Tab-separated table of C-alpha atoms in Angstrom:
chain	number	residue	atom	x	y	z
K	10	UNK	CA	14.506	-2.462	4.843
K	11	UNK	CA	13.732	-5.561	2.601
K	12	UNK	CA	10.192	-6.488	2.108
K	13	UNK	CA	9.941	-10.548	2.672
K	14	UNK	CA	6.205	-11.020	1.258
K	15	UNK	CA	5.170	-10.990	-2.116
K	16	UNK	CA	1.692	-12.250	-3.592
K	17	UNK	CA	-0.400	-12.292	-6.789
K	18	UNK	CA	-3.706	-14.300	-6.410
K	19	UNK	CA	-4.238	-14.342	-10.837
K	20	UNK	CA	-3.276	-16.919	-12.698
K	21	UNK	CA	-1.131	-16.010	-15.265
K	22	UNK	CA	-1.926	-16.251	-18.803
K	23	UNK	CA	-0.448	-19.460	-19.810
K	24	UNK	CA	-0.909	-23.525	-19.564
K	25	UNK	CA	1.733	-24.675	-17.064
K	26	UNK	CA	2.975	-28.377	-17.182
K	27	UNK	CA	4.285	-29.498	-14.443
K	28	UNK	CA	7.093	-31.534	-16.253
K	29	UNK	CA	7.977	-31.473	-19.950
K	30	UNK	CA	5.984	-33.878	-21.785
K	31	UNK	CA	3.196	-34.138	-18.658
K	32	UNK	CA	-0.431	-33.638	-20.149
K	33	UNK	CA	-1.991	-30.853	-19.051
K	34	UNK	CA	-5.110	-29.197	-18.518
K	35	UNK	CA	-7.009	-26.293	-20.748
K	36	UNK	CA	-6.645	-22.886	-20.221
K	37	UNK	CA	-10.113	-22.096	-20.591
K	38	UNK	CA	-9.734	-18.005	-20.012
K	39	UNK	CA	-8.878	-17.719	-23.646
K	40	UNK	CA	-9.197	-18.778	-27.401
K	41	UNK	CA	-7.191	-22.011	-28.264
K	42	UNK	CA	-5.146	-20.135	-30.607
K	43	UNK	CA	-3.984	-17.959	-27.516
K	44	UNK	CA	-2.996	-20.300	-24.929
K	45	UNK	CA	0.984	-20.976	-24.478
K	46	UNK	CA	1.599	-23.981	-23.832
K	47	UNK	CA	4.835	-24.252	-21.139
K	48	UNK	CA	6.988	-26.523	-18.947
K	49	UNK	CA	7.716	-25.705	-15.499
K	50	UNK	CA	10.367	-28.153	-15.588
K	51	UNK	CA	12.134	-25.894	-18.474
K	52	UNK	CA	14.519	-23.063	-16.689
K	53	UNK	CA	13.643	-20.314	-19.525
K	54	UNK	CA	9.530	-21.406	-19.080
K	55	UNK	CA	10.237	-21.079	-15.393
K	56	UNK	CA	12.154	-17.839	-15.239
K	57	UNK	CA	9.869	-16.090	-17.481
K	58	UNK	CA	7.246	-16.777	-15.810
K	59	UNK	CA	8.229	-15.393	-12.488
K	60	UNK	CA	9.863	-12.386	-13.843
K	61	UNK	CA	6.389	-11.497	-16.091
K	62	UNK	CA	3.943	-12.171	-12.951
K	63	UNK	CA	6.227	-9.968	-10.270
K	64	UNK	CA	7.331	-7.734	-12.826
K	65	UNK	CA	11.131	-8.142	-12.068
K	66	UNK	CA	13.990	-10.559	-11.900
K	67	UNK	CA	13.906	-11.041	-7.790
K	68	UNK	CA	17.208	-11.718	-5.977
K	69	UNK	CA	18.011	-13.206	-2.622
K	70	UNK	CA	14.223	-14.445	-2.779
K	71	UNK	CA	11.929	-17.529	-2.496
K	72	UNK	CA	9.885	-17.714	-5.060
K	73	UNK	CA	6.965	-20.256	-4.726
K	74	UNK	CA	4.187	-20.947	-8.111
K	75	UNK	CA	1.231	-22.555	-7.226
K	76	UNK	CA	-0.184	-25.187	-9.563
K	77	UNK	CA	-3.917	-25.340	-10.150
K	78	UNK	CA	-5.010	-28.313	-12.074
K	79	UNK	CA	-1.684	-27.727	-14.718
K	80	UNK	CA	-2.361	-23.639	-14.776
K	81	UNK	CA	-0.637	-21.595	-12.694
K	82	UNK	CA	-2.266	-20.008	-10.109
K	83	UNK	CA	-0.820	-17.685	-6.690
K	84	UNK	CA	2.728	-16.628	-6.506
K	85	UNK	CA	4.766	-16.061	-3.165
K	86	UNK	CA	7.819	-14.169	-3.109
K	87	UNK	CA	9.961	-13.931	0.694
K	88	UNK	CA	12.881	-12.857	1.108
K	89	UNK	CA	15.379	-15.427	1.257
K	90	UNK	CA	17.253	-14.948	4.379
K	91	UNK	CA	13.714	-14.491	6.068
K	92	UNK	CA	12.544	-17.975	4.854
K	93	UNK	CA	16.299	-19.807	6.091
K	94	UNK	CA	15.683	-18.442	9.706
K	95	UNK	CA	12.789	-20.430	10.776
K	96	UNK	CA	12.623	-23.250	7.304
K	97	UNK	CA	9.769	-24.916	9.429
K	98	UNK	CA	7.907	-21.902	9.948
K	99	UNK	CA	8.265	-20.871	6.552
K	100	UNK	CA	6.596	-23.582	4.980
K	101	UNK	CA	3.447	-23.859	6.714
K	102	UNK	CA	3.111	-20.020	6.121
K	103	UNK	CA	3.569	-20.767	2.649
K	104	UNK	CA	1.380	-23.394	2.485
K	105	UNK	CA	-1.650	-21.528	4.280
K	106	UNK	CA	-1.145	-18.687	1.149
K	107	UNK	CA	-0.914	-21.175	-1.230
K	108	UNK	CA	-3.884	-23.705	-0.224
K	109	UNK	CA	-4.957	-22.639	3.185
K	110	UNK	CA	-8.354	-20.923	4.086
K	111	UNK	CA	-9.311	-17.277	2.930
K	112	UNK	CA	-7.279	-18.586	-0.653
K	113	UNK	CA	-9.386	-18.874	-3.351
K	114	UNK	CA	-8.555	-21.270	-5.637
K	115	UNK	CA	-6.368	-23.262	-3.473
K	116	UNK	CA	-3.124	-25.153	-5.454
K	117	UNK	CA	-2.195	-28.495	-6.223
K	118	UNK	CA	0.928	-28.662	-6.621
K	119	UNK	CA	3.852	-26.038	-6.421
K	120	UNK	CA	7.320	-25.014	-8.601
K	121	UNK	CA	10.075	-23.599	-6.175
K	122	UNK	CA	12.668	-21.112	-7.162
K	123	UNK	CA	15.472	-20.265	-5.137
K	124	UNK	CA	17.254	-16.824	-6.344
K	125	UNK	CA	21.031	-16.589	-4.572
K	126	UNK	CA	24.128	-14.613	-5.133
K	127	UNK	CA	26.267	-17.978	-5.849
K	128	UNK	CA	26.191	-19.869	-9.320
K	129	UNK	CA	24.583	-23.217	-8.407
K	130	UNK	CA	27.815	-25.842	-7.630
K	131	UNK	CA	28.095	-29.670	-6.330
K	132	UNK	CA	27.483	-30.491	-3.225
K	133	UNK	CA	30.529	-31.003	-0.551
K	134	UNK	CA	30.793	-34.600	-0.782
K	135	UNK	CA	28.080	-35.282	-3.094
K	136	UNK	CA	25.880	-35.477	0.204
K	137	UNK	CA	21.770	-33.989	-0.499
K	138	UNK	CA	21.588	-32.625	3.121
K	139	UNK	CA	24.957	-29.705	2.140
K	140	UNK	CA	23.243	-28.520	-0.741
K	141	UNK	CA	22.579	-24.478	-0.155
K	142	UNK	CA	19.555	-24.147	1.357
K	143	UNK	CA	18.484	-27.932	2.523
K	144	UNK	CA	16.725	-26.939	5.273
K	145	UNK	CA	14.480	-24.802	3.863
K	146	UNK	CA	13.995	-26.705	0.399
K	147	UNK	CA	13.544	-30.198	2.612
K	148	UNK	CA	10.683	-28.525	4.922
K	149	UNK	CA	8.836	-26.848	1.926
K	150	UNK	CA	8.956	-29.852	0.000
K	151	UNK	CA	7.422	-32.181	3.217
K	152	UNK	CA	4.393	-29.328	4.086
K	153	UNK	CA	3.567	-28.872	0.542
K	154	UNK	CA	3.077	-32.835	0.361
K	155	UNK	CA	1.345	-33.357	3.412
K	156	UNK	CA	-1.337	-30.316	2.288
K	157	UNK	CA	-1.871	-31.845	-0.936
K	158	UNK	CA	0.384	-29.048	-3.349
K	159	UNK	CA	3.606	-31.253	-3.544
K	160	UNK	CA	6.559	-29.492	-5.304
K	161	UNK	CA	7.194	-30.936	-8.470
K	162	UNK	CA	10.440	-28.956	-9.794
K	163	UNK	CA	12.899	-26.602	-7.710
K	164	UNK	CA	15.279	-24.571	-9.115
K	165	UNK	CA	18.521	-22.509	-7.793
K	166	UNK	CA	19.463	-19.365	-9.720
K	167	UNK	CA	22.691	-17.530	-8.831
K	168	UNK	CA	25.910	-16.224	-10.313
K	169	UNK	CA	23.847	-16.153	-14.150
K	170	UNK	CA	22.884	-19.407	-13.590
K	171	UNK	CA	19.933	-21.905	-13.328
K	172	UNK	CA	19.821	-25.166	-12.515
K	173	UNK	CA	17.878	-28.283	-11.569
K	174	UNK	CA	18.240	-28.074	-7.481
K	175	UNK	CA	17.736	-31.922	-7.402
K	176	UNK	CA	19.518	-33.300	-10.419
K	177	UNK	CA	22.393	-35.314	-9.310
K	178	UNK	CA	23.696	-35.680	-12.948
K	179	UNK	CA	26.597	-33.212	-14.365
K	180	UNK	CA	26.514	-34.766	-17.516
K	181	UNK	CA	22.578	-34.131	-17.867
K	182	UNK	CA	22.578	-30.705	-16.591
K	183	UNK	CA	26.609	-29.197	-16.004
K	184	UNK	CA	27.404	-26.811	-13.210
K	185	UNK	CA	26.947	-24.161	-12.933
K	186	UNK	CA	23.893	-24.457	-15.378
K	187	UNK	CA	22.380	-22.838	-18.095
K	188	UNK	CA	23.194	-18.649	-18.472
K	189	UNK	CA	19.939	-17.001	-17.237
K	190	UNK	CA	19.672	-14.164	-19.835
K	191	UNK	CA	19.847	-16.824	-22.532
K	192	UNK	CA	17.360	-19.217	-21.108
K	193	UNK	CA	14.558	-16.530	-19.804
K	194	UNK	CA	14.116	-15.638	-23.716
K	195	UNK	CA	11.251	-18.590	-23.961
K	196	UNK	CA	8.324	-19.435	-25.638
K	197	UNK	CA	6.452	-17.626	-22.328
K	198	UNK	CA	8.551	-14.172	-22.572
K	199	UNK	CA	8.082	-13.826	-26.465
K	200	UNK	CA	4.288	-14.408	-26.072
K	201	UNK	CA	3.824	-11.746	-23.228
K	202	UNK	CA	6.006	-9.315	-25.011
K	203	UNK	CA	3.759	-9.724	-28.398
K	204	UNK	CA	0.789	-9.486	-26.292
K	205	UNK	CA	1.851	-6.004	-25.195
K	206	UNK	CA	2.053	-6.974	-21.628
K	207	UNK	CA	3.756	-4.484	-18.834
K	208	UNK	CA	7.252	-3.359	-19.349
K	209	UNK	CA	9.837	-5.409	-16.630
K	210	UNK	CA	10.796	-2.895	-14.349
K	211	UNK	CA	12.861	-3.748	-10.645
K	212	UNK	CA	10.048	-1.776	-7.497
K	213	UNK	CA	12.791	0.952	-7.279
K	214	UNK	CA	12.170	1.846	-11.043
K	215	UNK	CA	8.411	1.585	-10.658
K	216	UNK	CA	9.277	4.244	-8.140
K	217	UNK	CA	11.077	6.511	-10.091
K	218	UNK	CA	8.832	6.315	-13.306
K	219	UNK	CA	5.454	7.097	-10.670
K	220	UNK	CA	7.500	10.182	-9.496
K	221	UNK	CA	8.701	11.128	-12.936
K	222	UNK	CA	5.412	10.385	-15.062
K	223	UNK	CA	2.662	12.911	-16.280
K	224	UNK	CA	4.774	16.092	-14.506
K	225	UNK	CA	2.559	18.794	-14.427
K	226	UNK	CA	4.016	21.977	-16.755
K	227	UNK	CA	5.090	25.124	-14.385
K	228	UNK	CA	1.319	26.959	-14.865
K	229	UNK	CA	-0.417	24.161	-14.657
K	230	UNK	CA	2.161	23.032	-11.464
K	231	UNK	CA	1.394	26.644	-10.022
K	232	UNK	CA	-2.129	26.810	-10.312
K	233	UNK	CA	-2.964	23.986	-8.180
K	234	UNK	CA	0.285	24.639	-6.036
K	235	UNK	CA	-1.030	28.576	-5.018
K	236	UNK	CA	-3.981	26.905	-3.396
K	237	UNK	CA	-1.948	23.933	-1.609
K	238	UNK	CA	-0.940	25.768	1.517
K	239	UNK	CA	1.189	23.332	3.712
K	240	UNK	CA	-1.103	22.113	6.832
K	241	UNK	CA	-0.327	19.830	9.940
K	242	UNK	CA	-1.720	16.258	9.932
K	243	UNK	CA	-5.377	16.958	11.726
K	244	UNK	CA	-5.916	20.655	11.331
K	245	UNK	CA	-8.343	20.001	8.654
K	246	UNK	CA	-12.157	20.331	9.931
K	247	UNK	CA	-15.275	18.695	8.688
K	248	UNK	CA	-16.286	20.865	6.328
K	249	UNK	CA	-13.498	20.743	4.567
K	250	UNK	CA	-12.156	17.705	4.964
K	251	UNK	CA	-15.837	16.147	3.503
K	252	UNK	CA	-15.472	18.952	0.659
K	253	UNK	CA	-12.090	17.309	-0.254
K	254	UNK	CA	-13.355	13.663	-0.266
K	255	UNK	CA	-16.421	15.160	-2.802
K	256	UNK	CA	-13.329	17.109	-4.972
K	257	UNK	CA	-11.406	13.483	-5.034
K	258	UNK	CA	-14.440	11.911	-6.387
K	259	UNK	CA	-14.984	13.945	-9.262
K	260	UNK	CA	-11.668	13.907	-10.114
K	261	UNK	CA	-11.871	9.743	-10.074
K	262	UNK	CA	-14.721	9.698	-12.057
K	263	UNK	CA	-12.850	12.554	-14.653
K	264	UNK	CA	-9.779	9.740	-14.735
K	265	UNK	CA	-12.154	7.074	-15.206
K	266	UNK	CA	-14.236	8.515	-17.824
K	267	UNK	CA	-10.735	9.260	-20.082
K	268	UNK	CA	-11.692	13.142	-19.681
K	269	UNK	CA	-7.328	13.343	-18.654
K	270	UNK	CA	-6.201	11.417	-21.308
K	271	UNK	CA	-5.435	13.948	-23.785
K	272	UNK	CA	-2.764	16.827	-22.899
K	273	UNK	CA	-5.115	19.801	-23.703
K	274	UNK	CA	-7.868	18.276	-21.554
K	275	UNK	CA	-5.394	17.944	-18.812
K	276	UNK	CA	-3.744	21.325	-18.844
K	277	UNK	CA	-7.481	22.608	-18.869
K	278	UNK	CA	-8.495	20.620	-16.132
K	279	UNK	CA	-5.228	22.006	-13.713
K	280	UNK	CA	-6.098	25.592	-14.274
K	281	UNK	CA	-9.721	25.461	-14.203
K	282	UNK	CA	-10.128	23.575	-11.056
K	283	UNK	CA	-6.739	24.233	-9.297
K	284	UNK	CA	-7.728	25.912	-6.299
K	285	UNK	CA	-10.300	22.756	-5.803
K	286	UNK	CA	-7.412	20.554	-6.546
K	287	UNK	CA	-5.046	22.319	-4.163
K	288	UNK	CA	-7.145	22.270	-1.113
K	289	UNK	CA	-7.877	18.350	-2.236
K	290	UNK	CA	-4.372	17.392	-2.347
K	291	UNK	CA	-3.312	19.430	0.700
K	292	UNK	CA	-6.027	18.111	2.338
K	293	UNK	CA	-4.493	14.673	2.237
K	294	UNK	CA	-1.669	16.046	5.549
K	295	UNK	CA	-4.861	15.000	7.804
K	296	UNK	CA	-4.185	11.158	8.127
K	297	UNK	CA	-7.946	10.290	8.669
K	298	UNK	CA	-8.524	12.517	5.029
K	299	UNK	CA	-5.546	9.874	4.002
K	300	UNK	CA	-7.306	6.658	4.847
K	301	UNK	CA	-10.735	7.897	3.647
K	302	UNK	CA	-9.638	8.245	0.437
K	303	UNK	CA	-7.901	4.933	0.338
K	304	UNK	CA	-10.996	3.248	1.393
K	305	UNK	CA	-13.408	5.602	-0.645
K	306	UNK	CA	-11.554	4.649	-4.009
K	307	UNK	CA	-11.687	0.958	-3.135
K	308	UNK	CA	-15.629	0.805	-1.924
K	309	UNK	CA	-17.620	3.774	-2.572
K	310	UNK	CA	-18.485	7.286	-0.713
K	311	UNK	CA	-20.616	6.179	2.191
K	312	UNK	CA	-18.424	4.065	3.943
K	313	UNK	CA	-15.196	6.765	3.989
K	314	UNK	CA	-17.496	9.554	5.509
K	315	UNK	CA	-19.082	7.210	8.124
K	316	UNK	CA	-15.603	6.086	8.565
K	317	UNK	CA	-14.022	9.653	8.886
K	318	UNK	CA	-16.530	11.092	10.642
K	319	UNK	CA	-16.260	8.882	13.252
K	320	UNK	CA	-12.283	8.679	13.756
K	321	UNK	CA	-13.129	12.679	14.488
K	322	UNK	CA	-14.234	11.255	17.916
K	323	UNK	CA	-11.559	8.687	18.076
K	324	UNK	CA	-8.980	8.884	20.685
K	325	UNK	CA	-5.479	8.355	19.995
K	326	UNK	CA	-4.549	5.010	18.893
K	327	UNK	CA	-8.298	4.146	18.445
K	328	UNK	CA	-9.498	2.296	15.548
K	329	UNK	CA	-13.038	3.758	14.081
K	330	UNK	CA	-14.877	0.527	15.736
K	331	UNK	CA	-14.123	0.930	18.633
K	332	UNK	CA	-14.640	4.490	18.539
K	333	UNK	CA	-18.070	4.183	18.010
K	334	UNK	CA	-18.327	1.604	20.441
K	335	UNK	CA	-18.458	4.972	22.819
K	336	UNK	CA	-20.962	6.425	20.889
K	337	UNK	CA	-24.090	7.333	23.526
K	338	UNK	CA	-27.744	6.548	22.687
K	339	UNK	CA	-30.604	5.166	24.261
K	340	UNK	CA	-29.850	2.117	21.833
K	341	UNK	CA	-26.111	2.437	21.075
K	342	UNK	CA	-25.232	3.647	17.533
K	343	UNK	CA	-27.339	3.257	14.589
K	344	UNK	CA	-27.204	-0.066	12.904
K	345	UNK	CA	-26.184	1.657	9.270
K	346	UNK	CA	-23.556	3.305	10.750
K	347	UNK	CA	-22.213	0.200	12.531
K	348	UNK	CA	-22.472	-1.758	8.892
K	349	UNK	CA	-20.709	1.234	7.414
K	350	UNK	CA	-17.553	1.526	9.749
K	351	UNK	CA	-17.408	-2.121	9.469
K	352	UNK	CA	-17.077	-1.694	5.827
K	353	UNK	CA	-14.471	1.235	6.090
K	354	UNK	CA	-12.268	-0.904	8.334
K	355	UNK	CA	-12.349	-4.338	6.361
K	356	UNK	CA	-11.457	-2.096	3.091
K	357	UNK	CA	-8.968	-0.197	4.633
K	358	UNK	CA	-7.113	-3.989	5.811
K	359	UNK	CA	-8.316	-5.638	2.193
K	360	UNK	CA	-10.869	-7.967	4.349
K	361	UNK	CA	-14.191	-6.954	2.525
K	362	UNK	CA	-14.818	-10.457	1.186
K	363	UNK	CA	-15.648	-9.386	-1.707
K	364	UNK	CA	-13.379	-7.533	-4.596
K	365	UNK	CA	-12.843	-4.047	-4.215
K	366	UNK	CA	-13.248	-1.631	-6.858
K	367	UNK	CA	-9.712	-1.710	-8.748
K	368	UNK	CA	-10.619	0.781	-11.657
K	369	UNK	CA	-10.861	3.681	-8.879
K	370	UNK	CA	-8.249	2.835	-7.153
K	371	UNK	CA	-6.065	2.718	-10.206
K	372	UNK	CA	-7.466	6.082	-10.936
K	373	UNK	CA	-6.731	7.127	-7.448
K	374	UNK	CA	-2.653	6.148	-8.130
K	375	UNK	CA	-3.250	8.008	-11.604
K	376	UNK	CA	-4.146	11.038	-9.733
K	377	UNK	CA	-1.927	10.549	-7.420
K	378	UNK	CA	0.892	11.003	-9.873
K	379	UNK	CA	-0.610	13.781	-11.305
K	380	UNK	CA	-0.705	15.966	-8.028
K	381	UNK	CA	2.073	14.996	-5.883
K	382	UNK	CA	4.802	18.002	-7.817
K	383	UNK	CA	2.096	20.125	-6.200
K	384	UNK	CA	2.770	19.657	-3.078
K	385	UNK	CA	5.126	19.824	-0.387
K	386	UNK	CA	6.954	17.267	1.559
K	387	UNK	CA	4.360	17.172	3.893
K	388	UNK	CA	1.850	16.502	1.863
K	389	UNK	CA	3.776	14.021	-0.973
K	390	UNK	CA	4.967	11.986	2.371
K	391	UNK	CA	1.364	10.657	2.949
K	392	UNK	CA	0.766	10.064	-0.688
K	393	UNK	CA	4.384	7.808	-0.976
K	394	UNK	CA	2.328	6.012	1.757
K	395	UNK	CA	-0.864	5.708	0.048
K	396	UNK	CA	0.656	4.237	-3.375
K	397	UNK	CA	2.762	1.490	-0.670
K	398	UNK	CA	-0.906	0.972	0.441
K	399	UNK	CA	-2.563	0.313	-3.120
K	400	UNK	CA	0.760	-1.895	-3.844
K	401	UNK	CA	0.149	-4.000	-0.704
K	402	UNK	CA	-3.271	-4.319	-1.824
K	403	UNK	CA	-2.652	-5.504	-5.128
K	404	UNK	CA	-0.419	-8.213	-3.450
K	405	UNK	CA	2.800	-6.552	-4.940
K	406	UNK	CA	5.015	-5.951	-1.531
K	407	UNK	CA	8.571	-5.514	-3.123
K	408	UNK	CA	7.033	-2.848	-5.001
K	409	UNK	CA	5.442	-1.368	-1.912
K	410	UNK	CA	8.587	-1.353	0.064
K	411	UNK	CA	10.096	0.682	-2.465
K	412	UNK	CA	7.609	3.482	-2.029
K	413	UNK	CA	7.738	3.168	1.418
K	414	UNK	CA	11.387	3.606	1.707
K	415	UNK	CA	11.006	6.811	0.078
K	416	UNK	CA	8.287	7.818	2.203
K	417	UNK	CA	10.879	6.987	5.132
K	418	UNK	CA	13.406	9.259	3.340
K	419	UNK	CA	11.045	12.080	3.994
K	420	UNK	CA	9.551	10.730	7.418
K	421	UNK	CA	11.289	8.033	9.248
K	422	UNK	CA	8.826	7.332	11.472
K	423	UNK	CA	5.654	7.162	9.924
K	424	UNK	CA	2.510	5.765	10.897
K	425	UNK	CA	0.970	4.316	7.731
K	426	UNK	CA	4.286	2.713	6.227
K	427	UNK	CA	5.152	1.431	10.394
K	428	UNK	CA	1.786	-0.247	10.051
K	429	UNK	CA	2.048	-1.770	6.448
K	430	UNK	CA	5.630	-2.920	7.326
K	431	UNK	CA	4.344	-4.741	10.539
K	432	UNK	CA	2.148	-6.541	8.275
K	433	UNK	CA	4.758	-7.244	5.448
K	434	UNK	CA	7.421	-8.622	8.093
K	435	UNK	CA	4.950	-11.005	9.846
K	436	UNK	CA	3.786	-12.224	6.066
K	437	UNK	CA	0.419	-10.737	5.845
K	438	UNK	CA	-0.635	-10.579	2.355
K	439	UNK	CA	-3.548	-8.277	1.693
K	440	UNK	CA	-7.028	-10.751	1.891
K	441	UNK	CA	-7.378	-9.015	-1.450
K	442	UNK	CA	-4.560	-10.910	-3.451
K	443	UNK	CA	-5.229	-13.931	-1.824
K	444	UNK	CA	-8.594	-14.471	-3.604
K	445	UNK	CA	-8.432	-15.301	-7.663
K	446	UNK	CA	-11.221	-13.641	-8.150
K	447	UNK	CA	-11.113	-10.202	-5.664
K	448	UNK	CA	-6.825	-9.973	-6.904
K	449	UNK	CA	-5.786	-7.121	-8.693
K	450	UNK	CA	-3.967	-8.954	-11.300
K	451	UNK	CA	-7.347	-11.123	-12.309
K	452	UNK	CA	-8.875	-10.015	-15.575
K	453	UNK	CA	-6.266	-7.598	-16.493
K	454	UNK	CA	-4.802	-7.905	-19.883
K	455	UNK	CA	-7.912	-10.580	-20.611
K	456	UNK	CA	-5.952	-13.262	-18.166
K	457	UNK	CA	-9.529	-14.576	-17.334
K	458	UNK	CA	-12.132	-14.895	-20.109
């Protein structure tokens, strides 16, 4: 199933004009001699943009830049048959990520880009209204006005082509366009390669390359594997359930410190603590050991035990709030432990106000990757889930669809991937992204000064 939301709350790191020859403001999140200097009215400026912030050329997707004060700032992707159903819909949703409340900087003005299977082609009749996607391009281009984030260039890319959506000129700009591959090889794309930014990779081989990378060798596979004995989700009791929450945490603050980095430190560190390891990573069948983690990489120690402990009185289908809502006493449950299961539930939905910690939970996919040979299907189901989790969080949902339909390959109907799904479909970006300042993407590779 196709993901329709896609968000990045960072502004990229480049000068955007909104068209060629428009003045434009500073960059002023790095040196002079660093800042690129583009046109979103130029297709390769455009393209390369987009396919540096998602990480990937989309197709069949809506791609929406937001303009803040001539840098860019958040980037939407939907899916594009998603955004044609209900074009009305559609834009006021986009409009509320772009500029609405709970976004942090809100946008200006917007770019547009629609990505099709059909090379860009005259309309029937020369008429506006029976260009591809009128609807949709008319009702995004009347919301974004009204809010104050008018869209100042669209494009439509299809068949190898890009073109002006608007331009009613064939001499100026001939159909079908100008050939993608040549034009994305701008000023923008020759900068971010130089600057050593990610490899472009499509979510299914971000996928592939997590499942591939940093395979254990055979001892080092079996000595954490001979201590990993399959479990059912739940059987795991306190005691060890808290003991493999305290093994995950050392083994964060081993990634973090660089103590993995080197292939003899690693091997040493799988057969010297692989029965630790294998109880740690088994551990992770127990759902509520699952979403502690998540939360404990993302906010600290206290909150996932207060959290876990109390989803051990939960009943089915109960969140930990209202599980401790129950909780008897001549003065109902202690006021910490309210502030802490608060704090586990707003990390585990990215709603903490506030940005999480993204070093650990990088370190948390790191390890991830490292363990998941170890175990068994059981076992590397949940952890699929958790890396579609961190990629929701980080605002990336193509990529997290991809790891949850592998995570459906091994469970088709599964709890943690039904729930991140729901969220996906109905165009709920993680609270996370949708702040410049709490995103993943902000600060990394010195994008803000």
């Amino acid at each position: 199933m196709e993901r329709d939301t896609e968000a990045h709350g960072a502004a990229a790191d480049s000068t955007a004009q909104r068209r060629a020859g428009d003045d434009t403001a500073a960059d002023r999140s790095r040196p002079p001699e660093e800042r690129v200097r583009l046109s979103v009215g130029e297709p390769g400026d455009a393209l390369a943009l987009v396919q540096h912030t998602l990480g990937f050329m989309p197709e069949d997707s809506l791609v929406i830049i937001g303009l803040m004060r001539g840098t860019t700032g958040a980037h939407l992707r939907v899916d594009l048959a998603a955004a044609a159903d209900d074009p009305g819909r559609l834009a006021r949703w986009a409009a509320d990520c772009l500029g609405g409340a709970g976004t942090d900087p809100g946008a200006d003005g917007s770019v547009v880009l629609l990505f099709g299977d059909e090379a860009p082609a005259p309309p029937m009749n020369g008429e506006e209204a029976l260009r591809p996607h009128a609807a949709l391009c008319g009702a995004l281009e009347a919301e974004m006005s009204r809010r104050g984030m008018p869209v100042v260039q669209t494009w439509l890319v299809g068949g190898g082509s890009i073109r002006d959506y608007h331009c009613p000129d064939a001499g100026c700009c001939p159909y079908p366009g100008q050939d993608v591959e040549t034009a994305a090889h701008s000023v923008l794309n020759t900068h971010m390669v130089y600057r050593g930014r990610r490899a472009l990779r499509t979510p299914t081989e971000i996928t592939e390359a997590f499942l591939e990378d940093r395979r254990p060798l055979p001892a080092e596979r079996d000595a954490v594997a001979a201590h990993a004995a399959p479990r059912r989700p739940g059987v795991a009791g306190p005691d060890s359930a808290e003991h493999a929450l305290a093994v995950w945490e050392c083994a964060l603050d081993d990634e973090l410190a660089g103590r993995l980095d080197e292939p003899e430190e690693l091997h040493r560190w799988y057969l010297d603590h692989g029965e630790d390891l294998g109880a740690a990573a088994s551990a992770l069948a127990d759902r509520q050991v699952r979403d502690a983690l998540l939360v404990q990489a993302a906010v600290g120690v206290a909150p996932a035990l207060a959290g876990l402990r109390v989803s051990r009185s939960a009943a089915p289908g109960e969140t930990p709030g209202e599980a401790l809502e129950r909780l008897e006493g001549p003065s109902g449950p202690p006021p910490q432990l309210v502030t802490l299961v608060g704090e586990f539930e707003a990390a585990f939905l990215g709603a903490t106000g506030r940005r999480p910690d993204w070093a650990r939970i990088d370190a948390l996919e790191a390890l991830l990757s490292r363990l998941h040979h170890t175990v068994d299907d059981g076992v590397r189901v949940e952890v699929l889930a958790m890396v579609g989790w961190i990629e929701w969080a980080r605002g990336r949902g193509s990529v997290a669809g991809a790891y949850l339909d592998r995570c459906r390959e091994l469970e088709p109907a599964h709890g943690l991937a039904d729930l991140l799904e729901r969220a996906m479909g109905l165009g709920g970006i993680c609270p996370w992204a949708r702040v410049r300042e709490h995103s993943w993407s902000y600060g990394r590779d010195g994008d803000a000064g």
